[in-house]
CSV table of C-alpha atoms in Angstrom, one decimal:
chain,number,residue,atom,x,y,z
A,1,MET,CA,0.0,0.0,0.0
A,2,ASP,CA,1.4,3.4,-1.0
A,3,CYS,CA,1.0,6.2,1.5
A,4,TYR,CA,1.3,10.0,1.5
A,5,LEU,CA,2.2,12.3,4.3
A,6,GLY,CA,0.9,15.8,4.8
A,7,ILE,CA,2.3,18.0,7.6
A,8,ASP,CA,0.7,21.2,8.8
A,9,PHE,CA,2.5,23.9,10.8
A,10,GLY,CA,-0.1,26.2,12.4
A,11,THR,CA,0.1,28.8,15.1
A,12,SER,CA,-0.4,26.5,18.1
A,13,GLY,CA,1.2,23.3,16.9
A,14,ALA,CA,2.0,20.9,14.1
A,15,ARG,CA,-0.1,18.0,12.8
A,16,ALA,CA,0.5,15.1,10.5
A,17,VAL,CA,-1.9,13.0,8.4
A,18,VAL,CA,-1.0,9.9,6.4
A,19,ILE,CA,-3.4,8.8,3.7
A,20,ASP,CA,-3.6,5.9,1.3
A,21,GLU,CA,-4.2,5.8,-2.5
A,22,GLN,CA,-8.0,6.2,-1.8
A,23,ALA,CA,-7.3,9.3,0.3
A,24,CYS,CA,-8.4,7.5,3.5
A,25,ILE,CA,-6.6,8.4,6.7
A,26,GLN,CA,-4.3,5.7,8.0
A,27,ALA,CA,-2.5,7.6,10.8
A,28,GLN,CA,-2.4,11.0,12.5
A,29,GLY,CA,0.0,12.8,14.8
A,30,ARG,CA,0.1,16.0,16.8
A,31,TYR,CA,2.8,18.2,18.3
A,32,PRO,CA,1.6,21.2,20.4
A,33,PHE,CA,4.0,24.1,20.8
A,34,GLU,CA,4.9,25.1,24.3
A,35,MET,CA,5.4,28.7,25.4
A,36,SER,CA,8.9,27.8,26.5
A,37,GLU,CA,9.9,26.8,23.0
A,38,VAL,CA,8.9,30.1,21.3
A,39,SER,CA,12.2,31.7,22.1
A,40,ASP,CA,13.9,29.3,19.7
A,41,LEU,CA,11.3,28.9,16.9
A,42,ALA,CA,13.5,27.2,14.3
A,43,SER,CA,14.6,24.5,16.8
A,44,CYS,CA,11.0,24.1,17.9
A,45,TRP,CA,9.9,23.5,14.3
A,46,LYS,CA,12.6,21.0,13.7
A,47,THR,CA,11.8,19.1,16.9
A,48,ALA,CA,8.1,19.1,15.9
A,49,LEU,CA,8.9,17.8,12.4
A,50,PHE,CA,11.0,14.9,13.6
A,51,SER,CA,8.5,14.1,16.4
A,52,LEU,CA,5.7,13.8,13.9
A,53,LEU,CA,7.7,11.4,11.7
A,54,GLU,CA,8.4,9.3,14.8
A,55,GLN,CA,4.7,9.2,15.6
A,56,ILE,CA,3.9,7.5,12.3
A,57,PRO,CA,3.6,3.7,12.6
A,58,GLN,CA,6.7,1.9,11.4
A,59,GLN,CA,4.9,-0.1,8.7
A,60,LEU,CA,3.4,3.1,7.1
A,61,ARG,CA,6.8,4.8,7.1
A,62,GLY,CA,8.2,2.1,4.9
A,63,GLU,CA,5.3,2.6,2.4
A,64,MET,CA,5.6,6.4,2.2
A,65,ARG,CA,5.9,7.7,-1.4
A,66,ALA,CA,5.7,11.4,-1.0
A,67,ILE,CA,5.7,14.1,1.7
A,68,ALA,CA,4.4,17.7,1.6
A,69,ILE,CA,4.5,20.4,4.2
A,70,ASN,CA,2.5,23.6,4.7
A,71,GLY,CA,3.3,26.6,6.9
A,72,THR,CA,1.7,29.8,7.9
A,73,SER,CA,1.7,32.4,5.1
A,74,SER,CA,4.6,35.0,5.4
A,75,THR,CA,6.4,33.2,8.2
A,76,VAL,CA,10.0,33.6,7.0
A,77,LEU,CA,13.6,33.2,8.0
A,78,LEU,CA,17.2,33.9,6.7
A,79,CYS,CA,19.7,31.0,6.4
A,80,ASP,CA,23.4,30.6,5.6
A,81,ASP,CA,24.9,28.4,2.9
A,82,ALA,CA,24.3,25.3,5.0
A,83,GLY,CA,20.6,26.1,5.7
A,84,LYS,CA,21.3,27.2,9.3
A,85,PRO,CA,19.1,30.1,10.4
A,86,VAL,CA,21.2,33.2,11.0
A,87,ASP,CA,18.5,35.0,13.1
A,88,VAL,CA,15.1,34.3,14.7
A,89,PRO,CA,12.3,33.7,12.1
A,90,LEU,CA,9.6,36.3,11.8
A,91,LEU,CA,6.0,35.0,12.2
A,92,TYR,CA,3.1,35.6,9.8
A,93,ASN,CA,1.7,38.4,12.0
A,94,ASP,CA,5.0,40.2,12.7
A,95,ALA,CA,4.4,43.8,11.6
A,96,ARG,CA,7.9,45.2,12.0
A,97,GLY,CA,7.9,45.6,8.2
A,98,ALA,CA,5.8,48.7,8.7
A,99,THR,CA,9.0,50.7,8.9
A,100,VAL,CA,9.9,49.9,5.3
A,101,ILE,CA,6.5,50.4,3.7
A,102,GLU,CA,7.3,53.8,2.2
A,103,GLN,CA,10.5,52.3,0.7
A,104,LEU,CA,8.3,49.4,-0.7
A,105,ARG,CA,5.8,51.9,-2.1
A,106,SER,CA,8.5,53.4,-4.2
A,107,ILE,CA,9.3,49.9,-5.7
A,108,ALA,CA,6.2,47.9,-6.0
A,109,PRO,CA,3.1,48.7,-8.1
A,110,SER,CA,0.3,50.5,-6.3
A,111,ASN,CA,-2.2,48.3,-4.5
A,112,HIS,CA,0.1,45.3,-4.7
A,113,THR,CA,-0.3,42.5,-2.2
A,114,VAL,CA,3.2,43.1,-0.9
A,115,LEU,CA,2.3,46.6,0.4
A,116,SER,CA,1.5,45.2,3.8
A,117,ALA,CA,3.6,45.4,7.0
A,118,THR,CA,3.3,41.6,7.3
A,119,SER,CA,4.1,40.6,3.7
A,120,SER,CA,7.1,38.4,3.1
A,121,LEU,CA,8.8,41.2,1.0
A,122,ALA,CA,8.3,43.8,3.8
A,123,LYS,CA,9.9,41.4,6.2
A,124,LEU,CA,12.8,40.7,3.9
A,125,LEU,CA,13.5,44.5,3.5
A,126,TRP,CA,13.3,44.9,7.2
A,127,MET,CA,15.6,41.9,7.9
A,128,SER,CA,18.1,43.3,5.3
A,129,GLN,CA,18.9,46.1,7.8
A,130,LEU,CA,19.9,43.6,10.6
A,131,PRO,CA,23.6,42.9,11.4
A,132,SER,CA,22.9,39.1,10.9
A,133,PHE,CA,22.0,39.8,7.3
A,134,ALA,CA,25.7,39.7,6.4
A,135,GLN,CA,25.8,36.0,7.1
A,136,ALA,CA,22.5,35.3,5.2
A,137,ARG,CA,22.5,33.6,1.8
A,138,TYR,CA,18.9,32.4,1.4
A,139,PHE,CA,15.5,33.8,2.3
A,140,LEU,CA,13.0,31.0,2.9
A,141,HIS,CA,9.4,30.6,4.1
A,142,GLN,CA,8.6,28.3,6.9
A,143,ALA,CA,7.4,25.4,4.7
A,144,ASP,CA,10.5,25.9,2.4
A,145,TRP,CA,12.9,25.5,5.3
A,146,LEU,CA,11.1,22.5,6.9
A,147,ALA,CA,11.1,20.7,3.5
A,148,PHE,CA,14.8,21.5,3.1
A,149,LEU,CA,15.5,19.6,6.4
A,150,LEU,CA,14.1,16.5,4.6
A,151,HIS,CA,15.4,16.8,1.1
A,152,GLY,CA,18.5,19.0,1.5
A,153,GLN,CA,17.9,21.4,-1.5
A,154,LEU,CA,18.2,25.0,-0.5
A,155,GLY,CA,16.3,27.9,-2.0
A,156,ILE,CA,13.1,26.3,-3.4
A,157,SER,CA,9.6,27.6,-2.7
A,158,ASP,CA,6.1,27.2,-4.1
A,159,TYR,CA,3.9,29.9,-5.7
A,160,HIS,CA,1.4,29.9,-2.8
A,161,ASN,CA,4.1,30.9,-0.3
A,162,ALA,CA,5.9,33.2,-2.8
A,163,LEU,CA,2.8,35.3,-3.6
A,164,LYS,CA,3.4,37.8,-0.7
A,165,LEU,CA,7.1,37.9,-1.7
A,166,GLY,CA,6.0,39.6,-4.9
A,167,TYR,CA,6.2,36.6,-7.3
A,168,ASP,CA,3.9,37.0,-10.3
A,169,VAL,CA,1.6,34.0,-10.0
A,170,GLU,CA,0.0,34.7,-13.4
A,171,LYS,CA,3.2,34.9,-15.5
A,172,LEU,CA,5.1,32.4,-13.2
A,173,THR,CA,8.1,34.6,-12.8
A,174,TYR,CA,9.6,37.3,-10.6
A,175,PRO,CA,8.5,40.7,-11.9
A,176,ASP,CA,11.1,43.2,-13.2
A,177,TRP,CA,10.5,45.6,-10.4
A,178,LEU,CA,11.4,42.9,-7.8
A,179,GLU,CA,14.4,41.6,-9.8
A,180,SER,CA,15.8,45.1,-9.8
A,181,ILE,CA,16.0,45.3,-6.0
A,182,GLN,CA,19.7,44.9,-5.1
A,183,ILE,CA,19.3,43.0,-1.9
A,184,GLY,CA,22.3,40.6,-2.0
A,185,ILE,CA,20.5,37.4,-1.3
A,186,HIS,CA,19.1,34.4,-3.2
A,187,LEU,CA,15.3,34.7,-3.8
A,188,PRO,CA,13.8,31.2,-3.8
A,189,LYS,CA,13.3,29.3,-7.1
A,190,VAL,CA,9.5,29.0,-7.3
A,191,VAL,CA,7.7,25.9,-8.5
A,192,THR,CA,4.1,24.6,-8.6
A,193,PRO,CA,2.8,23.3,-5.2
A,194,GLY,CA,3.1,19.5,-5.2
A,195,THR,CA,6.1,19.5,-7.6
A,196,PHE,CA,8.6,16.8,-6.7
A,197,ILE,CA,11.8,18.5,-5.4
A,198,ALA,CA,14.1,15.6,-4.4
A,199,GLU,CA,14.2,12.3,-2.6
A,200,LEU,CA,14.6,12.2,1.2
A,201,ARG,CA,18.1,12.7,2.5
A,202,PRO,CA,19.6,9.2,3.0
A,203,GLU,CA,20.2,9.9,6.6
A,204,ILE,CA,16.6,11.0,7.2
A,205,ALA,CA,15.2,7.9,5.5
A,206,SER,CA,17.5,5.7,7.5
A,207,GLN,CA,16.8,7.4,10.8
A,208,PHE,CA,13.0,7.2,10.6
A,209,GLY,CA,12.7,4.0,8.5
A,210,LEU,CA,11.2,5.8,5.6
A,211,HIS,CA,11.0,4.5,2.0
A,212,ARG,CA,14.3,5.2,0.3
A,213,ASP,CA,12.5,6.5,-2.8
A,214,CYS,CA,10.2,8.8,-0.9
A,215,TYR,CA,10.0,12.2,-2.5
A,216,VAL,CA,9.5,15.6,-0.8
A,217,CYS,CA,7.2,17.8,-2.7
A,218,ALA,CA,6.8,21.6,-2.8
A,219,GLY,CA,4.4,22.7,-0.2
A,220,THR,CA,1.7,25.4,0.3
A,221,THR,CA,0.3,27.7,3.0
A,222,ASP,CA,-1.9,26.5,5.8
A,223,SER,CA,-5.1,28.2,4.6
A,224,ILE,CA,-4.7,26.8,1.0
A,225,ALA,CA,-4.1,23.3,2.5
A,226,ALA,CA,-7.4,23.7,4.5
A,227,PHE,CA,-9.2,24.6,1.3
A,228,LEU,CA,-7.7,21.5,-0.5
A,229,ALA,CA,-9.0,19.4,2.4
A,230,SER,CA,-12.5,20.6,2.1
A,231,GLY,CA,-13.4,18.8,-1.2
A,232,ALA,CA,-14.2,22.0,-3.1
A,233,GLN,CA,-12.8,21.7,-6.6
A,234,PHE,CA,-15.0,23.3,-9.2
A,235,PRO,CA,-15.4,27.1,-10.1
A,236,GLY,CA,-18.2,28.6,-8.0
A,237,GLU,CA,-17.5,26.4,-5.0
A,238,ALA,CA,-16.3,28.1,-1.9
A,239,VAL,CA,-15.1,27.6,1.7
A,240,THR,CA,-16.3,29.8,4.5
A,241,SER,CA,-14.2,29.6,7.7
A,242,LEU,CA,-16.3,30.5,10.8
A,243,GLY,CA,-13.5,30.9,13.3
A,244,SER,CA,-12.7,33.9,15.4
A,245,THR,CA,-13.0,35.9,12.2
A,246,LEU,CA,-15.0,35.3,9.0
A,247,VAL,CA,-12.8,34.2,6.0
A,248,LEU,CA,-14.2,33.6,2.5
A,249,LYS,CA,-12.5,31.7,-0.3
A,250,LEU,CA,-14.1,31.2,-3.7
A,251,LEU,CA,-12.9,29.1,-6.6
A,252,SER,CA,-12.9,31.1,-9.8
A,253,CYS,CA,-11.8,31.0,-13.4
A,254,THR,CA,-11.1,34.7,-13.1
A,255,ARG,CA,-8.3,36.2,-11.0
A,256,VAL,CA,-9.7,38.9,-8.7
A,257,GLU,CA,-7.5,41.5,-6.9
A,258,ASP,CA,-8.5,44.6,-4.9
A,259,ALA,CA,-6.0,45.7,-2.2
A,260,LYS,CA,-8.6,48.1,-0.9
A,261,TYR,CA,-10.5,45.2,0.5
A,262,GLY,CA,-7.6,42.9,1.1
A,263,ILE,CA,-8.8,40.7,-1.8
A,264,TYR,CA,-6.2,38.7,-3.7
A,265,SER,CA,-6.1,35.5,-5.6
A,266,HIS,CA,-4.0,32.4,-5.3
A,267,ARG,CA,-3.3,30.3,-8.4
A,268,LEU,CA,-4.3,26.7,-8.0
A,269,PRO,CA,-2.9,23.6,-9.8
A,270,PRO,CA,-5.6,21.3,-11.2
A,271,LEU,CA,-7.7,20.0,-8.3
A,272,ASN,CA,-9.3,16.9,-9.9
A,273,LYS,CA,-8.6,14.3,-12.6
A,274,GLY,CA,-11.8,14.8,-14.6
A,275,GLY,CA,-12.6,18.4,-14.1
A,276,THR,CA,-11.0,21.8,-14.8
A,277,GLU,CA,-7.4,21.5,-15.9
A,278,GLY,CA,-5.8,24.6,-14.5
A,279,GLY,CA,-6.7,28.2,-14.9
A,280,LEU,CA,-8.3,28.2,-11.5
A,281,TRP,CA,-7.9,31.0,-8.9
A,282,LEU,CA,-8.8,31.0,-5.2
A,283,THR,CA,-10.0,34.5,-4.4
A,284,GLY,CA,-11.2,35.8,-1.1
A,285,GLY,CA,-11.3,38.2,1.8
A,286,ALA,CA,-11.5,38.3,5.6
A,287,SER,CA,-13.9,40.2,7.8
A,288,ASN,CA,-13.3,41.2,11.4
A,289,THR,CA,-16.7,39.7,12.4
A,290,GLY,CA,-16.9,36.1,13.5
A,291,GLY,CA,-17.0,33.8,16.5
A,292,ALA,CA,-14.9,36.0,18.7
A,293,VAL,CA,-17.9,38.4,18.9
A,294,LEU,CA,-20.2,35.6,19.9
A,295,ARG,CA,-17.8,34.5,22.7
A,296,GLN,CA,-17.9,38.0,24.0
A,297,PHE,CA,-21.5,37.4,25.0
A,298,PHE,CA,-21.9,33.7,25.4
A,299,THR,CA,-20.0,30.6,26.6
A,300,HIS,CA,-19.6,27.6,24.4
A,301,ALA,CA,-22.3,25.8,26.3
A,302,GLU,CA,-24.7,28.7,26.1
A,303,LEU,CA,-24.1,29.0,22.3
A,304,GLU,CA,-25.0,25.3,21.9
A,305,ARG,CA,-28.1,25.5,24.2
A,306,LEU,CA,-29.5,28.8,22.8
A,307,SER,CA,-28.9,27.8,19.2
A,308,ARG,CA,-31.1,24.8,19.6
A,309,GLU,CA,-34.0,27.1,20.5
A,310,ILE,CA,-33.6,29.2,17.4
A,311,ASP,CA,-35.8,28.5,14.3
A,312,GLY,CA,-33.3,29.1,11.5
A,313,SER,CA,-36.1,29.2,8.9
A,314,LYS,CA,-37.4,32.5,10.3
A,315,VAL,CA,-35.9,35.9,9.6
A,316,SER,CA,-34.5,37.9,12.5
A,317,GLU,CA,-35.5,41.6,12.4
A,318,LEU,CA,-32.4,42.6,14.3
A,319,ASP,CA,-29.8,44.3,12.1
A,320,TYR,CA,-26.3,44.2,13.7
A,321,TYR,CA,-22.7,44.6,12.5
A,322,PRO,CA,-21.0,42.4,15.0
A,323,LEU,CA,-17.4,43.6,15.7
A,324,LEU,CA,-15.2,43.5,18.8
A,325,LYS,CA,-13.8,47.0,18.2
A,326,LEU,CA,-13.7,49.8,15.6
A,327,GLY,CA,-12.8,48.9,12.1
A,328,GLU,CA,-13.7,46.5,9.2
A,329,ARG,CA,-11.7,45.5,6.1
A,330,PHE,CA,-14.1,43.2,4.1
A,331,PRO,CA,-16.7,43.4,2.6
A,332,ILE,CA,-16.7,47.0,4.0
A,333,ASN,CA,-13.4,48.8,4.1
A,334,GLU,CA,-13.8,51.4,6.8
A,335,ALA,CA,-11.1,51.7,9.5
A,336,ASN,CA,-13.5,53.4,11.9
A,337,LEU,CA,-16.6,51.4,11.3
A,338,PRO,CA,-18.2,51.0,14.8
A,339,PRO,CA,-19.7,47.8,16.1
A,340,ARG,CA,-23.5,47.8,15.8
A,341,LEU,CA,-24.9,45.6,18.6
A,342,GLU,CA,-28.0,47.5,19.7
A,343,PRO,CA,-30.8,47.1,20.5
A,344,ARG,CA,-30.2,44.1,22.6
A,345,PRO,CA,-33.5,42.3,23.4
A,346,ASN,CA,-34.0,40.8,26.9
A,347,ASN,CA,-34.4,37.4,25.4
A,348,ASP,CA,-31.0,35.8,24.8
A,349,VAL,CA,-32.4,33.5,22.1
A,350,GLU,CA,-33.5,36.5,20.0
A,351,PHE,CA,-30.2,38.3,20.6
A,352,LEU,CA,-28.1,35.3,19.4
A,353,HIS,CA,-30.5,34.8,16.5
A,354,GLY,CA,-29.8,38.4,15.5
A,355,LEU,CA,-26.0,38.0,15.8
A,356,LEU,CA,-25.9,34.7,13.8
A,357,GLU,CA,-28.1,36.2,11.0
A,358,SER,CA,-26.2,39.4,10.9
A,359,ILE,CA,-22.8,37.6,10.5
A,360,ALA,CA,-24.5,35.5,7.8
A,361,ARG,CA,-25.6,38.7,6.0
A,362,ILE,CA,-21.9,39.9,6.0
A,363,GLU,CA,-20.9,36.5,4.5
A,364,VAL,CA,-23.5,37.0,1.8
A,365,ARG,CA,-22.3,40.5,1.0
A,366,GLY,CA,-18.7,39.2,0.9
A,367,TYR,CA,-19.5,36.7,-1.8
A,368,GLU,CA,-21.6,39.3,-3.7
A,369,LEU,CA,-18.6,41.6,-3.7
A,370,LEU,CA,-16.2,38.9,-5.0
A,371,GLN,CA,-18.7,38.2,-7.8
A,372,GLU,CA,-19.2,41.9,-8.6
A,373,LEU,CA,-15.4,42.1,-9.0
A,374,GLY,CA,-15.5,39.3,-11.6
A,375,ALA,CA,-15.3,36.0,-9.7
A,376,ASP,CA,-17.5,33.0,-10.7
A,377,ARG,CA,-21.1,32.7,-9.5
A,378,LEU,CA,-21.4,31.0,-6.1
A,379,THR,CA,-22.8,27.5,-6.3
A,380,ARG,CA,-21.9,25.7,-3.1
A,381,VAL,CA,-20.3,26.6,0.2
A,382,TYR,CA,-18.3,24.3,2.4
A,383,THR,CA,-17.9,25.4,6.0
A,384,ALA,CA,-14.7,25.1,8.2
A,385,GLY,CA,-13.9,26.4,11.7
A,386,GLY,CA,-15.8,26.0,14.9
A,387,GLY,CA,-19.0,27.6,13.5
A,388,ALA,CA,-19.4,24.6,11.1
A,389,ALA,CA,-20.7,22.6,14.0
A,390,ASN,CA,-23.6,25.0,14.6
A,391,PHE,CA,-26.5,23.5,12.5
A,392,THR,CA,-28.9,26.3,13.3
A,393,TRP,CA,-26.3,28.8,11.9
A,394,THR,CA,-25.9,26.5,8.8
A,395,ALA,CA,-29.7,26.7,8.2
A,396,ILE,CA,-29.7,30.5,8.5
A,397,ARG,CA,-26.7,30.8,6.2
A,398,GLU,CA,-28.2,28.4,3.6
A,399,ARG,CA,-31.5,30.5,3.6
A,400,LEU,CA,-29.6,33.7,3.0
A,401,LEU,CA,-26.9,32.4,0.6
A,402,GLN,CA,-29.4,30.5,-1.5
A,403,VAL,CA,-26.9,27.7,-2.3
A,404,PRO,CA,-26.2,24.4,-0.6
A,405,VAL,CA,-24.1,24.8,2.6
A,406,VAL,CA,-22.3,21.5,3.2
A,407,GLN,CA,-19.8,19.9,5.5
A,408,PRO,CA,-16.2,19.6,4.1
A,409,VAL,CA,-14.7,16.3,3.4
A,410,ASN,CA,-12.1,17.1,6.0
A,411,MET,CA,-11.2,20.2,8.0
A,412,GLU,CA,-7.5,19.4,8.7
A,413,ALA,CA,-4.9,21.3,6.8
A,414,ALA,CA,-2.6,18.4,7.1
A,415,TYR,CA,-5.1,16.3,5.2
A,416,GLY,CA,-5.1,18.8,2.4
A,417,THR,CA,-1.4,18.7,2.3
A,418,ALA,CA,-1.4,14.9,2.1
A,419,LEU,CA,-3.7,15.2,-0.9
A,420,LEU,CA,-1.2,17.6,-2.4
A,421,ALA,CA,1.6,15.0,-2.0
A,422,MET,CA,-0.5,12.3,-3.5
A,423,ARG,CA,-1.5,14.4,-6.5
A,424,GLY,CA,2.2,15.2,-7.0
A,425,TRP,CA,3.0,11.5,-6.9
A,426,GLU,CA,0.3,10.7,-9.4
A,427,LYS,CA,1.4,13.5,-11.7
A,428,SER,CA,5.0,12.4,-11.6
A,429,THR,CA,4.2,8.8,-12.4
A,430,ALA,CA,1.8,9.6,-15.3
A,431,PRO,CA,3.0,9.0,-18.9
A,432,GLY,CA,5.3,11.8,-20.0
A,433,ALA,CA,5.7,13.1,-16.5
A,434,GLU,CA,9.5,13.5,-16.8
A,435,ASP,CA,9.0,15.9,-19.7
A,436,ALA,CA,6.4,17.9,-17.7
A,437,GLN,CA,8.6,18.4,-14.6
A,438,GLU,CA,9.5,22.0,-13.8
């Protein structure tokens, strides 16, 4: 039995999923990050990676054909010629790049995705001012470096991680304006996610009892991996993440970009054997509303109990804009937009009904905006995040969205990354695969 391993590096820990040729899960592993480990992130990541490999049953390790890794978008680090980090990595939400934004504005096109304090390119420019930069030779994303630990090839990335570095995902090249920056470091070679990079290092295969011919594939970001896990694969299908915030991702044949709303598109490789062969874009945006607002008023137990008392087929007359504080980015871009949470009825069931319905209206407006900007018509919505378990909310959302709202195949990003590894293996073993390799 051939097996495929996907590894997900998130904010609170790392997870692994092993699947077989039918995409059925054969094993899983977890490694939670401890606060004491945060001071040495790179060592923590390495320990987590090797711990997850050890957690896989020995028999499955010997049947492993391909491995892929995802990491948090725009989590980056600098390495020397041997791949050793020369300074601490910068996490996805590190905003120290704000100090170089004006410099970046003079270089990058207006409204470009990189014009954010947390973009990979902003971080690189900020890091180039550090004393440690003199020892740096390679700039890598989290997933790039972790894959390097397995295959030993430095300076290779995928076009999902490289998007916020400024890589042109439409032309599949670095743009001239980025190439012209004299920064004195190797920018990663960028390949399609799932592309075979190299076999495992012999010492890694030997140490963990892995298949000698096991390949390490180019990875992806955690959010894209979660999308791949959902089962969405055709234009018009979308994934709504109902976590602390509300995040929408819609598959489209048309690339949609609008920096004003934080909307950008990821290029996707073909997602199925019999459907669309390329040309797909994953476009979306993120609102500041979401589950964090609900938890401001109700405990988890209260949310469950009160939700059961709501009739999701009936319209709530309450019109809220649920936010924790001032400011919204999508589908309204207004830095000082105030929360609207009044009037609050005495009945908690009515109040929760109003909150759930109001967040659903924001979701509807978000998909409407994506379609107004040129994305494909919405046909189906998969739901991820904690809110996916609230069936009353699902009924409300389905009534307002007017399309089927369904459970995803899987909600684990590691599962989506395992699918990426399997598809990479299938592509590599198809007739003419050697000629098609990048």
